[in-house]
Amino acid sequence: MSYGLYVENADSRIQIDSDSTYANMHIHHEGSITAQGDSGGSAISGSPVNYTYASSDMLFARPASLDGPIMLDKQVYFEVDNMPATVWYFVAKPASYFSIIGDYGLQVYSTAGLVFDSRAMSTSFEVIAAGNLAAGTTSQTINIPSGISMTDVYCLMNSCYSYVTAGPALWYTTHKRYQYVGQSIRVENFVQSGGGPVSFSDFHWIIARKL
């Protein structure tokens, strides 16, 4: 950068970067929902909170049971084991989307406008693991440090989904999902068909801790 503000913490994680958008995301909305797959009741667009999600939003979620898979069915509905079941989620947005309350704090601007406001940080999150599960690699296990409670661990939903394609002679189910297994999360990327699981396109995944 030729000018601006860049801050890292002791773990070399970016706290503020005036040249970036996603480095300055904070929790804008959070809640729980009853997941029912594509049978309704768990849509993330509009309901359950009468809230319109922007394409730049980051949607994180976890199963309340902390057990089994979580994904988006057709990129619209939460899907977990033993539905109906509760899913906890939060939506992260840049600081420019927040209604700021309070008179004191730190603001950072770029040429595009406000990128950081410390008064918006009453609830936030940190990325604890991220990567790309390439086509041809069907799973990867991420061990969460023992000092982190799994109730605070959420997974990015934007790039994961489950979708079933059926025809008269062929069916297959595409999965890009996360599996909660004890103190770990297994990231999975595969296609199930009559011939068994096969790899699909890359899966860009992020696991975060809600602070």
Coordinates of C-alpha atoms in Angstrom, one line a residue:
M1 CA 0.0 0.0 0.0
S2 CA 1.2 3.5 -0.7
Y3 CA -0.8 4.8 2.3
G4 CA -3.3 3.6 4.8
L5 CA -3.5 1.5 8.0
Y6 CA -2.5 -2.1 8.5
V7 CA -2.7 -3.9 11.9
E8 CA -1.9 -7.5 12.8
N9 CA -2.2 -9.2 16.2
A10 CA 0.4 -11.4 17.9
D11 CA -0.8 -14.4 15.8
S12 CA -0.1 -12.4 12.6
R13 CA -3.8 -12.2 11.8
I14 CA -5.0 -9.1 10.1
Q15 CA -7.1 -6.9 12.4
I16 CA -7.4 -3.8 10.1
D17 CA -6.4 -3.4 6.5
S18 CA -7.6 -0.2 4.7
D19 CA -6.8 -1.8 1.3
S20 CA -9.0 -4.8 2.0
T21 CA -12.8 -5.5 2.4
Y22 CA -12.9 -8.9 4.0
A23 CA -10.2 -8.2 6.5
N24 CA -12.5 -5.7 8.1
M25 CA -15.7 -7.8 8.4
H26 CA -17.6 -7.8 11.7
I27 CA -20.8 -9.6 12.9
H28 CA -23.8 -7.7 11.8
H29 CA -26.6 -10.2 12.6
E30 CA -26.8 -13.5 14.4
G31 CA -29.4 -15.9 15.5
S32 CA -30.7 -19.5 15.2
I33 CA -33.1 -21.2 12.8
T34 CA -34.8 -24.6 12.5
A35 CA -33.3 -26.4 9.5
Q36 CA -35.7 -28.4 7.4
G37 CA -33.9 -28.8 4.1
D38 CA -35.8 -27.7 1.0
S39 CA -39.1 -28.5 2.7
G40 CA -39.2 -24.8 3.9
G41 CA -38.7 -23.0 7.1
S42 CA -34.9 -22.6 6.9
A43 CA -34.4 -20.3 3.9
I44 CA -31.5 -17.8 4.4
S45 CA -32.8 -15.3 1.9
G46 CA -35.3 -13.0 3.5
S47 CA -36.7 -15.3 6.2
P48 CA -36.3 -16.1 9.0
V49 CA -35.3 -12.6 10.0
N50 CA -36.9 -10.6 7.3
Y51 CA -33.5 -9.6 6.2
T52 CA -32.0 -9.2 2.7
Y53 CA -28.5 -10.6 2.3
A54 CA -26.0 -9.0 0.0
S55 CA -23.8 -11.0 -2.3
S56 CA -20.7 -9.7 -0.4
D57 CA -22.0 -11.0 3.0
M58 CA -20.2 -13.9 4.7
L59 CA -22.6 -16.4 6.2
F60 CA -21.2 -18.6 9.0
A61 CA -23.2 -21.4 10.8
R62 CA -22.9 -24.5 13.0
P63 CA -25.3 -27.3 14.0
A64 CA -26.6 -26.8 17.6
S65 CA -25.9 -30.5 18.2
L66 CA -22.2 -30.0 17.3
D67 CA -22.4 -33.3 15.6
G68 CA -22.6 -34.4 11.9
P69 CA -22.7 -32.4 8.7
I70 CA -23.8 -28.9 7.9
M71 CA -24.2 -27.4 4.4
L72 CA -26.6 -25.5 2.2
D73 CA -29.2 -27.4 0.2
K74 CA -29.3 -25.8 -3.3
Q75 CA -27.4 -22.9 -1.7
V76 CA -30.7 -21.7 -0.2
Y77 CA -31.6 -23.9 2.8
F78 CA -29.6 -25.1 5.8
E79 CA -29.3 -28.8 5.9
V80 CA -28.1 -30.9 8.9
D81 CA -28.6 -34.4 10.3
N82 CA -32.0 -35.4 11.8
M83 CA -34.0 -32.5 10.6
P84 CA -35.8 -30.5 11.8
A85 CA -32.8 -29.4 13.9
T86 CA -31.5 -26.1 15.2
V87 CA -28.7 -24.2 13.4
W88 CA -26.9 -21.2 14.9
Y89 CA -25.5 -18.6 12.4
F90 CA -24.1 -15.1 12.0
V91 CA -23.7 -12.8 9.1
A92 CA -20.5 -10.7 8.7
K93 CA -20.5 -7.4 6.8
P94 CA -18.0 -4.5 6.3
A95 CA -18.2 -1.6 8.8
S96 CA -19.9 0.6 6.3
Y97 CA -23.1 -1.4 6.7
F98 CA -23.4 -0.8 10.5
S99 CA -25.5 1.6 12.4
I100 CA -22.8 3.0 14.7
I101 CA -23.6 3.8 18.3
G102 CA -21.3 5.8 20.6
D103 CA -19.2 8.9 20.5
Y104 CA -15.6 7.5 20.9
G105 CA -13.6 5.0 18.9
L106 CA -11.3 4.6 15.9
Q107 CA -12.4 5.0 12.3
V108 CA -10.3 4.0 9.2
Y109 CA -11.2 5.2 5.7
S110 CA -9.9 4.2 2.3
T111 CA -10.6 6.0 -1.0
A112 CA -13.7 3.8 -1.3
G113 CA -15.1 5.0 2.1
L114 CA -15.3 3.6 5.7
V115 CA -13.5 0.3 6.1
F116 CA -13.3 0.0 9.9
D117 CA -15.0 1.5 13.0
S118 CA -14.1 0.2 16.4
R119 CA -17.6 1.0 17.7
A120 CA -19.0 -1.8 15.5
M121 CA -16.9 -4.4 17.2
S122 CA -19.2 -5.4 20.1
T123 CA -19.3 -8.9 18.5
S124 CA -16.7 -10.1 16.1
F125 CA -14.9 -13.3 14.9
E126 CA -11.5 -14.5 13.9
V127 CA -10.5 -17.0 11.2
I128 CA -8.8 -20.0 12.8
A129 CA -8.4 -22.1 9.6
A130 CA -8.9 -21.6 5.9
G131 CA -8.0 -23.4 2.7
N132 CA -9.0 -24.9 -0.6
L133 CA -10.0 -28.6 -0.9
A134 CA -9.0 -29.3 -4.5
A135 CA -10.8 -31.5 -6.9
G136 CA -9.5 -35.0 -6.4
T137 CA -9.2 -34.6 -2.6
T138 CA -12.4 -35.7 -1.0
S139 CA -11.8 -34.7 2.7
Q140 CA -9.5 -32.9 5.1
T141 CA -9.7 -33.0 8.9
I142 CA -9.1 -29.7 10.8
N143 CA -8.3 -30.2 14.5
I144 CA -9.5 -27.3 16.6
P145 CA -7.2 -26.3 19.5
S146 CA -8.5 -27.7 22.8
G147 CA -8.7 -24.3 24.4
I148 CA -11.5 -23.3 21.9
S149 CA -15.0 -24.4 22.7
M150 CA -16.8 -25.9 19.7
T151 CA -19.9 -23.9 20.5
D152 CA -17.9 -20.9 19.2
V153 CA -16.7 -22.6 16.0
Y154 CA -18.6 -21.7 12.8
C155 CA -18.1 -22.6 9.2
L156 CA -18.4 -20.4 6.1
M157 CA -21.6 -21.4 4.2
N158 CA -21.1 -19.3 1.0
S159 CA -19.2 -21.8 -0.9
C160 CA -20.8 -25.1 0.3
Y161 CA -23.9 -26.8 -0.9
S162 CA -25.7 -30.1 -1.4
Y163 CA -27.5 -30.7 -4.6
V164 CA -29.3 -33.8 -6.1
T165 CA -29.5 -34.3 -9.8
A166 CA -31.8 -37.1 -10.9
G167 CA -32.7 -38.5 -14.3
P168 CA -34.2 -41.6 -15.8
A169 CA -30.9 -43.4 -15.8
L170 CA -28.5 -41.3 -13.7
W171 CA -28.5 -39.6 -10.3
Y172 CA -25.8 -38.0 -8.3
T173 CA -25.5 -35.8 -5.2
T174 CA -22.9 -33.1 -5.0
H175 CA -21.6 -32.3 -1.5
K176 CA -19.4 -29.4 -0.3
R177 CA -19.9 -29.5 3.4
Y178 CA -18.4 -29.6 6.9
Q179 CA -18.7 -32.4 9.4
Y180 CA -18.5 -31.7 13.2
V181 CA -16.6 -34.6 14.8
G182 CA -15.6 -34.1 18.4
Q183 CA -12.9 -31.4 18.7
S184 CA -12.4 -31.4 14.9
I185 CA -14.1 -30.5 11.7
R186 CA -13.9 -32.6 8.5
V187 CA -14.2 -30.6 5.3
E188 CA -15.7 -32.7 2.5
N189 CA -15.9 -32.3 -1.2
F190 CA -17.4 -35.2 -3.2
V191 CA -20.1 -36.5 -5.6
Q192 CA -22.1 -39.6 -4.8
S193 CA -23.4 -41.6 -7.7
G194 CA -24.1 -45.2 -8.7
G195 CA -20.4 -45.6 -9.0
G196 CA -19.5 -44.3 -5.6
P197 CA -18.0 -41.0 -4.3
V198 CA -15.9 -39.1 -6.8
S199 CA -14.2 -35.7 -6.6
F200 CA -15.8 -32.5 -7.9
S201 CA -14.7 -28.9 -8.3
D202 CA -12.6 -27.0 -5.7
F203 CA -14.1 -26.1 -2.3
H204 CA -12.9 -22.9 -0.7
W205 CA -13.5 -23.2 3.0
I206 CA -13.2 -21.1 6.1
I207 CA -13.6 -22.0 9.8
A208 CA -14.0 -19.2 12.3
R209 CA -14.3 -18.6 16.0
K210 CA -17.0 -16.3 17.3
L211 CA -15.5 -13.9 19.8

